[in-house]
Coordinates of C-alpha atoms (C1' of nucleotides) in Angstrom, one line a residue:
Chain A
M1 CA 0.0 0.0 0.0
T2 CA 1.1 3.5 -0.8
R3 CA 2.1 5.4 2.3
V4 CA 3.4 9.0 2.3
R5 CA 4.1 11.5 5.0
F6 CA 4.4 15.2 5.5
A7 CA 7.2 15.9 8.0
P8 CA 7.2 19.5 9.2
S9 CA 9.5 20.9 11.8
P10 CA 7.9 23.1 14.5
T11 CA 10.5 25.7 14.2
G12 CA 8.1 27.9 12.3
Y13 CA 4.4 28.3 11.5
L14 CA 3.0 26.5 8.4
H15 CA 3.9 28.4 5.3
V16 CA 2.7 28.1 1.8
G17 CA 5.7 26.0 0.8
G18 CA 4.9 23.5 3.5
G19 CA 1.3 23.6 2.5
S20 CA 2.2 22.9 -1.1
T21 CA 4.3 19.9 0.0
A22 CA 1.6 18.6 2.3
L23 CA -1.0 19.0 -0.5
A24 CA 1.1 17.0 -3.0
N25 CA 1.5 14.2 -0.5
W26 CA -2.2 14.3 0.4
M27 CA -3.4 14.3 -3.2
F28 CA -1.0 11.5 -4.1
A29 CA -2.2 9.3 -1.2
R30 CA -5.8 10.0 -1.8
Q31 CA -5.5 9.1 -5.4
Q32 CA -3.6 5.9 -4.7
G33 CA -6.0 5.0 -2.0
G34 CA -3.0 5.0 0.4
E35 CA -2.2 6.6 3.7
Y36 CA -1.0 10.1 4.4
L37 CA 0.8 10.4 7.7
L38 CA 2.1 13.2 9.7
R39 CA 5.5 13.3 11.4
I40 CA 6.6 16.2 13.6
E41 CA 10.3 16.6 13.2
D42 CA 11.1 18.1 16.6
T43 CA 14.7 16.9 17.1
D44 CA 16.1 20.4 17.5
T45 CA 15.1 20.9 21.1
E46 CA 16.7 24.4 21.1
R47 CA 14.4 25.7 18.5
N48 CA 11.2 23.8 18.8
R49 CA 8.1 25.6 20.0
P50 CA 5.1 23.5 20.8
E51 CA 2.6 26.1 19.8
L52 CA 4.0 26.0 16.3
T53 CA 3.0 22.3 16.1
D54 CA -0.5 23.5 17.0
N55 CA -0.4 26.1 14.3
I56 CA 0.8 23.5 11.7
L57 CA -1.9 21.0 12.6
E58 CA -4.6 23.7 12.7
M59 CA -3.6 25.0 9.3
L60 CA -3.4 21.6 7.8
N61 CA -6.9 21.0 9.0
W62 CA -8.1 24.3 7.7
L63 CA -6.7 23.4 4.3
G64 CA -8.7 20.2 4.5
L65 CA -5.6 18.0 4.4
E66 CA -6.6 15.5 7.1
W67 CA -4.0 12.9 7.9
D68 CA -4.3 9.3 8.8
G69 CA -3.7 8.1 12.3
E70 CA -2.0 10.1 15.0
P71 CA 0.9 12.5 14.2
I72 CA 4.2 11.0 15.2
H73 CA 6.6 13.1 17.2
Q74 CA 10.3 12.4 16.8
S75 CA 10.9 13.6 20.3
D76 CA 9.1 10.5 21.5
R77 CA 11.4 8.1 19.6
S78 CA 14.9 8.8 20.8
E79 CA 15.6 5.1 21.5
L80 CA 15.1 4.3 17.8
Y81 CA 17.7 6.8 16.7
A82 CA 20.1 5.9 19.5
A83 CA 19.8 2.2 18.4
A84 CA 20.5 3.2 14.8
A85 CA 23.5 5.3 15.8
E86 CA 24.8 2.4 17.8
R87 CA 24.6 0.2 14.8
L88 CA 26.5 2.6 12.7
V89 CA 29.2 2.8 15.3
G90 CA 29.3 -1.0 15.6
S91 CA 29.7 -1.5 11.9
G92 CA 32.3 1.2 11.6
H93 CA 30.1 3.4 9.6
A94 CA 30.3 6.2 12.1
Y95 CA 32.8 7.7 14.4
Y96 CA 33.0 10.2 17.2
C97 CA 34.3 13.7 16.6
E98 CA 35.2 16.4 19.0
C99 CA 35.8 19.2 16.6
T100 CA 33.8 22.4 17.2
T101 CA 32.3 24.2 14.3
E102 CA 34.9 27.0 14.8
Q103 CA 37.8 24.6 14.7
V104 CA 36.5 23.1 11.4
Q105 CA 36.0 26.5 9.9
A106 CA 39.4 27.7 11.0
R107 CA 41.1 24.7 9.4
N108 CA 39.1 25.1 6.2
K109 CA 40.1 28.7 6.0
A110 CA 43.7 27.8 6.4
A111 CA 43.4 25.1 3.8
G112 CA 42.0 27.4 1.2
G113 CA 38.4 28.1 2.2
K114 CA 36.7 24.9 1.2
P115 CA 33.5 24.3 3.2
G116 CA 32.6 21.0 4.8
Y117 CA 34.1 18.7 7.3
D118 CA 37.7 17.8 6.7
G119 CA 37.7 14.4 8.4
F120 CA 40.0 15.4 11.2
C121 CA 38.6 12.9 13.7
R122 CA 38.0 10.2 11.2
D123 CA 40.7 7.8 12.3
R124 CA 41.3 9.0 15.8
G125 CA 39.3 6.2 17.3
L126 CA 37.5 8.5 19.8
G127 CA 34.9 7.0 22.0
P128 CA 31.7 8.7 23.0
G129 CA 32.0 11.6 25.5
P130 CA 30.9 15.1 26.3
G131 CA 31.2 17.5 23.5
R132 CA 31.5 14.7 21.0
A133 CA 29.2 14.3 18.0
L134 CA 28.8 11.2 15.9
R135 CA 29.7 11.5 12.3
F136 CA 28.9 9.2 9.4
R137 CA 31.9 7.9 7.5
A138 CA 30.9 8.8 3.9
P139 CA 32.5 6.7 1.2
D140 CA 35.4 8.3 -0.6
E141 CA 34.7 6.8 -4.0
G142 CA 31.9 5.5 -6.1
A143 CA 28.6 7.2 -6.7
T144 CA 25.1 7.2 -5.2
S145 CA 22.2 7.5 -7.6
F146 CA 18.5 7.2 -7.6
T147 CA 15.6 7.7 -9.9
D148 CA 13.3 10.6 -9.1
L149 CA 9.7 10.5 -10.3
I150 CA 9.9 14.1 -11.3
R151 CA 13.6 14.6 -12.2
G152 CA 14.6 11.2 -13.6
D153 CA 18.0 9.8 -12.8
V154 CA 20.2 11.8 -10.4
S155 CA 23.7 10.8 -9.5
F156 CA 26.2 12.1 -6.9
N157 CA 29.9 11.3 -6.6
N158 CA 30.4 10.1 -3.1
E159 CA 33.7 12.0 -3.0
A160 CA 31.7 15.2 -2.7
I161 CA 29.8 14.0 0.3
E162 CA 31.4 15.0 3.6
D163 CA 31.3 13.1 6.9
F164 CA 28.1 14.6 8.2
V165 CA 26.8 14.6 11.8
V166 CA 24.1 12.0 12.7
L167 CA 24.1 12.5 16.5
R168 CA 24.7 15.9 18.0
S169 CA 27.0 16.2 21.0
N170 CA 23.8 16.6 23.1
G171 CA 22.8 13.1 22.0
R172 CA 19.9 14.2 19.8
P173 CA 19.8 12.8 16.3
T174 CA 20.0 15.2 13.3
F175 CA 17.4 15.4 10.6
L176 CA 19.4 13.1 8.4
L177 CA 19.4 10.2 10.8
A178 CA 15.9 10.6 12.2
N179 CA 14.5 11.0 8.7
I180 CA 15.6 7.7 7.3
V181 CA 15.1 5.8 10.5
D182 CA 11.5 6.9 10.6
D183 CA 10.7 6.6 7.0
A184 CA 11.8 3.0 7.1
D185 CA 10.1 2.3 10.4
M186 CA 6.8 3.9 9.1
Q187 CA 7.2 2.1 5.8
I188 CA 6.9 5.2 3.7
T189 CA 6.7 4.1 0.1
H190 CA 7.0 7.5 -1.6
V191 CA 9.1 10.4 -0.3
L192 CA 7.5 13.6 -1.8
R193 CA 9.4 16.6 -0.6
G194 CA 10.8 20.0 -1.7
E195 CA 13.7 20.3 -4.1
E196 CA 15.8 21.7 -1.3
H197 CA 16.2 18.1 -0.1
L198 CA 17.5 16.8 -3.4
N199 CA 21.1 17.1 -2.3
G200 CA 20.4 15.4 1.0
T201 CA 19.1 12.3 -0.8
P202 CA 22.5 10.5 -1.3
K203 CA 23.1 10.9 2.4
Y204 CA 19.7 9.4 3.1
L205 CA 20.5 6.5 0.8
L206 CA 24.0 6.0 2.2
L207 CA 22.7 5.9 5.7
S208 CA 20.0 3.5 4.7
A209 CA 22.6 1.1 3.2
A210 CA 24.9 1.4 6.2
L211 CA 22.0 0.6 8.5
G212 CA 21.5 -2.5 6.5
L213 CA 17.9 -1.5 5.8
D214 CA 16.1 -3.3 3.1
Y215 CA 14.1 -0.2 2.4
H216 CA 13.8 1.5 -1.0
P217 CA 11.3 4.3 -1.2
V218 CA 10.5 6.1 -4.4
F219 CA 11.5 9.8 -4.4
A220 CA 9.9 12.8 -6.0
H221 CA 11.4 16.2 -5.4
L222 CA 8.7 18.9 -5.8
P223 CA 9.5 22.2 -7.4
L224 CA 10.5 25.0 -5.0
L225 CA 8.1 27.9 -4.5
V226 CA 9.9 31.1 -5.1
N227 CA 9.3 34.9 -4.7
E228 CA 9.6 37.7 -7.3
Q229 CA 13.3 37.5 -7.0
R230 CA 13.2 33.8 -7.9
K231 CA 14.5 32.9 -4.5
K232 CA 13.1 30.2 -2.3
L233 CA 10.2 31.5 -0.3
S234 CA 11.4 32.5 3.1
K235 CA 9.5 33.2 6.3
R236 CA 11.7 36.1 7.0
R237 CA 11.2 38.2 3.9
D238 CA 8.1 36.8 2.3
D239 CA 4.5 36.8 3.1
V240 CA 4.0 33.1 3.5
S241 CA 2.1 32.3 6.6
V242 CA -0.9 30.2 5.8
A243 CA -2.6 31.5 9.0
D244 CA -2.1 35.1 7.6
Y245 CA -3.9 34.2 4.4
K246 CA -6.7 32.7 6.4
A247 CA -6.9 35.8 8.5
R248 CA -7.1 38.0 5.4
G249 CA -10.0 36.1 4.1
F250 CA -8.7 33.7 1.7
L251 CA -10.8 30.5 1.5
P252 CA -9.2 27.2 2.1
E253 CA -10.8 25.9 -1.1
A254 CA -9.1 28.6 -3.0
M255 CA -5.7 28.2 -1.3
R256 CA -5.5 24.5 -2.0
N257 CA -6.8 25.0 -5.5
Y258 CA -4.1 27.5 -6.2
L259 CA -1.4 25.5 -4.6
A260 CA -2.4 22.5 -6.7
L261 CA -1.8 24.6 -9.8
L262 CA 1.8 25.4 -8.9
G263 CA 4.1 23.0 -10.8
W264 CA 1.3 21.2 -12.4
G265 CA -1.8 21.8 -14.5
P266 CA -4.8 19.7 -15.2
P267 CA -4.8 18.3 -18.8
D268 CA -8.1 19.8 -19.7
G269 CA -7.0 23.3 -18.6
V270 CA -9.8 23.8 -16.2
E271 CA -8.1 25.5 -13.3
V272 CA -10.8 26.4 -10.8
R273 CA -12.4 23.1 -9.6
P274 CA -12.9 21.0 -6.5
I275 CA -9.9 19.4 -5.0
E276 CA -11.5 16.0 -5.5
E277 CA -11.3 16.4 -9.2
M278 CA -7.7 17.5 -8.9
V279 CA -7.0 14.3 -7.1
Q280 CA -8.4 12.3 -9.9
L281 CA -6.4 14.1 -12.5
F282 CA -3.2 14.6 -10.6
R283 CA -0.1 12.7 -11.9
I284 CA 3.1 13.0 -9.9
E285 CA 5.1 12.2 -13.0
D286 CA 3.7 15.3 -14.7
V287 CA 4.8 17.7 -12.1
N288 CA 7.2 20.2 -13.4
S289 CA 10.7 20.4 -12.1
A290 CA 11.2 24.1 -12.5
P291 CA 10.6 26.4 -9.5
A292 CA 7.2 28.1 -9.4
L293 CA 6.5 31.7 -8.4
F294 CA 3.8 32.1 -5.7
D295 CA 1.6 34.8 -7.3
I296 CA -0.8 36.5 -4.9
K297 CA -2.6 38.1 -7.8
K298 CA -3.7 34.7 -9.2
L299 CA -4.4 33.4 -5.8
T300 CA -6.7 36.4 -5.3
H301 CA -8.5 35.7 -8.6
I302 CA -9.1 32.1 -7.7
N303 CA -10.3 33.2 -4.3
S304 CA -12.8 35.5 -5.9
E305 CA -14.1 32.7 -8.0
W306 CA -14.5 30.5 -5.0
I307 CA -16.3 33.3 -3.1
R308 CA -18.8 33.6 -5.9
L309 CA -19.3 29.9 -5.8
L310 CA -20.4 29.9 -2.2
D311 CA -24.2 29.7 -1.5
A312 CA -25.5 32.9 0.0
A313 CA -25.9 31.6 3.5
D314 CA -22.3 30.2 3.5
F315 CA -21.0 33.5 2.2
V316 CA -22.8 35.4 5.0
A317 CA -21.4 32.9 7.6
R318 CA -17.9 33.2 6.4
G319 CA -18.1 36.9 5.7
S320 CA -19.5 37.7 9.1
E321 CA -16.2 37.0 10.8
F322 CA -14.8 39.9 8.9
V323 CA -17.5 42.4 9.6
T324 CA -17.7 43.9 13.0
G325 CA -20.9 45.5 14.3
E326 CA -24.4 44.3 14.5
D327 CA -25.8 46.7 11.9
E328 CA -23.1 46.0 9.4
R329 CA -23.7 42.3 9.7
A330 CA -27.4 42.8 9.2
A331 CA -26.6 44.8 6.0
L332 CA -24.3 42.1 4.9
T333 CA -27.0 39.5 5.4
A334 CA -29.5 41.6 3.5
L335 CA -27.3 42.5 0.6
A336 CA -25.0 39.4 0.5
P337 CA -25.2 38.5 -3.2
L338 CA -24.3 42.0 -4.2
A339 CA -21.2 42.0 -2.0
Q340 CA -20.4 38.5 -2.9
E341 CA -19.7 39.2 -6.5
R342 CA -17.6 42.2 -5.8
V343 CA -15.3 41.0 -3.0
K344 CA -12.1 39.1 -4.0
V345 CA -10.8 38.5 -0.4
L346 CA -13.1 38.5 2.6
D347 CA -11.3 41.3 4.4
E348 CA -12.5 43.7 1.8
L349 CA -16.0 43.2 3.2
P350 CA -16.0 46.0 5.8
G351 CA -15.2 48.5 3.1
Y352 CA -18.5 47.6 1.4
F353 CA -20.5 48.3 4.5
D354 CA -18.9 51.5 5.9
W355 CA -22.0 53.5 5.1
V356 CA -24.4 51.6 7.4
Q357 CA -24.0 53.9 10.4
G358 CA -23.9 57.0 8.3
P359 CA -22.0 58.3 5.2
A360 CA -18.3 57.4 5.3
D361 CA -16.1 60.4 6.0
D362 CA -14.0 60.5 2.9
P363 CA -13.1 64.0 1.6
K364 CA -11.6 62.7 -1.6
S365 CA -14.8 61.0 -2.6
W366 CA -16.7 64.1 -1.6
D367 CA -14.6 66.3 -3.8
K368 CA -14.8 63.9 -6.7
G369 CA -18.5 63.2 -6.5
M370 CA -19.9 66.6 -5.6
K371 CA -19.1 68.7 -8.7
M372 CA -21.0 71.9 -8.8
P373 CA -23.5 72.9 -10.0
L374 CA -24.4 69.4 -11.1
A375 CA -24.5 67.9 -7.6
L376 CA -26.9 70.5 -6.2
E377 CA -29.2 70.1 -9.2
A378 CA -29.2 66.3 -8.9
L379 CA -29.8 66.2 -5.2
D380 CA -32.7 68.7 -5.3
A381 CA -34.3 66.8 -8.2
I382 CA -33.9 63.3 -6.7
I383 CA -35.2 64.5 -3.3
A384 CA -38.3 65.8 -5.1
A385 CA -38.6 62.7 -7.2
Y386 CA -38.4 60.4 -4.2
D387 CA -40.7 62.2 -2.0
D388 CA -43.8 60.2 -2.8
A389 CA -42.0 57.2 -4.3
P390 CA -42.9 53.6 -3.3
W391 CA -39.7 52.6 -1.5
E392 CA -38.6 49.7 -3.6
R393 CA -35.4 49.3 -5.6
D394 CA -36.7 49.1 -9.1
E395 CA -39.0 52.0 -8.6
L396 CA -36.2 54.1 -7.2
H397 CA -34.1 53.1 -10.1
A398 CA -36.8 54.0 -12.6
R399 CA -37.3 57.4 -11.1
F400 CA -33.6 58.0 -11.2
I401 CA -33.5 57.1 -14.9
A402 CA -36.5 59.3 -15.6
L403 CA -34.8 62.1 -13.8
A404 CA -31.7 61.8 -15.8
E405 CA -33.7 62.0 -18.9
R406 CA -35.6 65.1 -17.8
L407 CA -32.3 66.8 -16.9
D408 CA -30.9 65.7 -20.2
L409 CA -27.9 64.1 -18.4
S410 CA -26.4 60.7 -18.6
P411 CA -27.5 58.6 -15.6
R412 CA -23.8 58.0 -14.8
K413 CA -23.3 61.7 -14.3
I414 CA -25.8 62.0 -11.5
D415 CA -24.9 58.8 -9.8
A416 CA -21.9 60.2 -8.0
P417 CA -23.6 63.0 -6.0
L418 CA -26.4 60.7 -4.8
R419 CA -23.9 58.0 -3.9
V420 CA -21.6 60.3 -2.0
A421 CA -24.4 62.0 -0.1
V422 CA -25.8 58.6 1.1
T423 CA -22.7 56.4 1.4
G424 CA -19.8 58.9 1.5
R425 CA -18.1 57.1 -1.4
T426 CA -18.0 57.2 -5.1
V427 CA -17.9 53.5 -5.5
G428 CA -19.8 50.7 -3.7
L429 CA -22.8 48.4 -3.8
P430 CA -25.6 49.1 -6.3
L431 CA -27.1 52.3 -5.1
F432 CA -30.8 51.6 -5.2
D433 CA -30.4 48.4 -3.2
V434 CA -28.6 50.5 -0.6
F435 CA -31.5 53.1 -0.7
E436 CA -34.1 50.4 -0.3
Y437 CA -32.1 48.8 2.6
L438 CA -31.7 52.2 4.4
G439 CA -35.3 53.0 4.0
R440 CA -37.1 56.2 2.9
D441 CA -36.5 58.3 6.0
E442 CA -32.8 57.6 6.4
T443 CA -32.1 57.9 2.7
L444 CA -33.9 61.2 2.3
A445 CA -32.3 62.5 5.4
R446 CA -28.9 61.7 4.1
L447 CA -29.7 63.2 0.7
R448 CA -30.9 66.4 2.4
A449 CA -27.9 66.6 4.7
G450 CA -25.6 66.3 1.7
R451 CA -27.5 69.0 -0.1
A452 CA -27.3 71.2 2.9
R453 CA -23.6 70.7 3.1
L454 CA -23.3 71.9 -0.5
A455 CA -25.3 75.1 -0.1
Chain M
rG1 C1' 34.5 27.8 -4.9
rG2 C1' 32.4 22.5 -5.1
rC3 C1' 28.2 19.5 -6.1
rC4 C1' 23.2 19.1 -7.8
rC5 C1' 18.7 20.9 -10.1
rC6 C1' 16.3 24.0 -13.7
rA7 C1' 15.1 26.9 -18.5
rU8 C1' 7.6 27.7 -23.3
rC9 C1' 4.2 34.8 -23.1
rG10 C1' 5.6 39.5 -17.2
rU11 C1' 3.5 35.0 -14.0
rC12 C1' 1.3 29.8 -13.6
rU13 C1' 0.9 26.3 -17.2
rA14 C1' -0.7 22.9 -22.0
rG15 C1' 2.7 20.6 -25.3
rU16 C1' 6.3 14.1 -24.6
rG17 C1' 9.1 14.3 -32.9
rG18 C1' 4.6 16.1 -37.6
rC19 C1' -2.3 18.1 -35.1
rC20 C1' 2.1 24.5 -33.3
rU21 C1' 0.8 30.2 -37.7
rA22 C1' 2.8 27.2 -29.9
rG23 C1' -3.2 26.6 -26.7
rG24 C1' -5.4 28.2 -21.8
rA25 C1' -5.4 31.0 -17.1
rC26 C1' -3.7 35.4 -14.1
rA27 C1' -2.1 40.3 -14.9
rC28 C1' -2.3 44.4 -18.4
rC29 C1' -4.8 47.4 -22.5
rA30 C1' -9.3 48.5 -25.6
rC31 C1' -14.3 48.0 -26.6
rC32 C1' -19.4 46.2 -25.2
rC33 C1' -22.8 45.8 -21.2
rU34 C1' -23.9 49.3 -17.2
rC35 C1' -26.5 53.7 -11.5
rU36 C1' -20.6 53.5 -9.4
rC37 C1' -17.5 49.4 -8.7
rA38 C1' -17.4 44.5 -9.8
rA39 C1' -19.1 40.3 -12.7
rG40 C1' -19.9 38.9 -17.8
rG41 C1' -18.8 39.3 -23.2
rU42 C1' -15.4 40.5 -27.4
rG43 C1' -10.7 41.7 -29.0
rG44 C1' -5.5 42.9 -28.2
rC45 C1' -0.4 42.8 -26.3
rG46 C1' 3.0 38.9 -25.2
rG47 C1' 6.9 33.3 -25.2
rC48 C1' 9.8 28.1 -27.0
rA49 C1' 17.2 31.8 -23.5
rC50 C1' 21.4 31.1 -27.2
rG51 C1' 24.6 27.9 -30.4
rG52 C1' 25.5 23.4 -32.5
rG53 C1' 24.0 18.6 -33.7
rU54 C1' 20.3 14.0 -34.6
rU55 C1' 16.0 13.7 -38.1
rC56 C1' 12.5 14.1 -44.1
rG57 C1' 10.7 17.0 -39.8
rA58 C1' 12.4 19.6 -33.1
rA59 C1' 9.3 23.7 -28.2
rU60 C1' 9.7 18.4 -27.9
rC61 C1' 15.9 14.1 -28.4
rC62 C1' 21.6 14.9 -27.6
rC63 C1' 25.9 18.2 -26.6
rG64 C1' 27.7 22.9 -25.3
rU65 C1' 27.0 28.1 -23.8
rU66 C1' 24.5 31.5 -21.0
rG67 C1' 21.3 32.6 -17.2
rG68 C1' 18.6 31.3 -12.7
rG69 C1' 18.1 28.5 -8.3
rG70 C1' 19.2 24.9 -4.3
rC71 C1' 22.6 22.5 -1.1
rU72 C1' 27.3 23.0 1.0
rG73 C1' 25.1 23.7 9.7
rC74 C1' 26.1 19.6 16.0
rC75 C1' 18.7 23.7 11.2
rA76 C1' 15.1 20.9 8.8

RNA sequence: GGCCCCAUCGUCUAGUGGCCUAGGACACCACCCUCUCAAGGUGGCGGCACGGGUUCGAAUCCCGUUGGGGCUGCCA
C-alpha cells in the first residue's frame, strides 16, 4: 500500500511552501488509496516551540488535508535513533568527533576556504564523550544514484559527500538520521518533498545502506516555491504564513486549489475546480521540475471565484467573521449577493458596508463626486422625485433614470452626487439596493444633509 | 568555490518528434454591457534563452554556452 508522509518541523508556522508539499502528499495518497501520515520533526530541542505544532496542525486542518492516524513526534522516539546510531558505530560506519564548528572553519580557511568537514577525527578512534558528536563515515569513492519520479536519474559522486553529523553532542539525532530511520520504520513508500532536499538524498541512501535497511522508497522532489526575486520563499522576507492568508479572508478551497496549480496543470485546462477532481487528474510524474512563483494576484483571482461559488448563507457565515458591528452584519446578510460578486478577499468586506452607520467620512470621494452645480441640481431633483416614491429598488431606479432623462444628463453623471451623499463614497454596492435597505427616511435625510452641506 | 537541479508569453501552465501560424489562465490594454465598482462578453499585447547537432521534420531528443536556483550547519 502506498504510504506517504508530511514531516514539518515546529521551528516555524506552516507556510505556503509547506502547504504545497503537504498538499502534494495528500493528493497522491488519496489518489492511490493510500495513507497520508504526519510526522513532527522536533529533534532540534533548542528551536522547537510546541505552539507551532498546533499552528501547523490547525492550518493543515483548515486546508482540509486530514492525515491518517495520530501524528508521530520524533521527540518520542529517541531510542530508535540511539539504536540506529549504535549500529552505525558498531559496523564502523560512524565515528565520534570532538571538533567544534569554529575549529573546522578555521582549518578550512587555512586550507583554502573549502567548506565542509575535513575528516579530522575520522581515524582517531575516539569514544563517546561530552562535546563529541557522531559523524557518518561517507565513502570516498563511487557514486550514489537514484531515480526521481519528477527529475529522472540523479547521481552524486560520493567523494563530494562529507562526513556529516548524525548525532549531536547533546545526544539528539539530526534530521538526516531521524528522517531515514522513521521513513523505514513507518514504511513510507514514496518520499515527496521539496527540491531543497535533493542534495540530501544521497546521504539518506548511504545511511539506509549502512544501517542495513532493506528499504527503498520512491523519491519525488517537488518544485520550489519562489518569490519575485526567484528565491526560495522565506519566512523572514516573504508573506507566506498560511494563517495570515486565512486571517485575510482567503478561502481554504481557493488556497489549496491554487497550490495544486503550482508546478502542475490539469490536462483539460480547467483551473478552478474542487480538489477531489484534482486528485483524480493529478499525476506526480507530470509535475514540473522548475521552480514556481507564488503569485498572490492569481491566488486572489481564484479566491474571488470560490467566493462567488459559495451559496448565500455560507457566504454570510464566512463573511460575518470579517464584519464587526451588528448593523453592518445585518446589512451584509440583506445585501449578500451584491457584495459576494464584488469581493475578492473577505477582508475587503468591511469596506463595502462602511455606510451603514452613516455616510463614510471620505473627503476625496466628496470632492470627486460633488461637482457643482451638477451635484446641487441632482440632489434637489432626486429628493423631489423620491418624496412620494414607493420605497422599492426598481421604482427608485426607474425614477432615477427618468430624472436623468428630464435633466438631459447621462445617468452615470448623476450617480456620484447621490452615492456620495448617502454612502460617502463614489464606489460601492448598487445604489438603489442600498437606498431600499436604508429606507425612505434615512435615505432622504442623508440626501438632504448632503444637499445642505453643499449650499 | 564545489556538487546538484532547472530553463515555453511578465507570471502559472498545455505541449512528450509532424495536429504548433505554440493553446489556456492570471495580470495588463481596448471595446461592449452598465446607477458607481465589480461580474460577464469580445478583441488585443506577449513566449519556445542562445549555439551546435540527430532527423524528411524539433518547443519536444543529444551536446555545449549563458542565465537562474538549491545545497554545501552539531537547522530541517
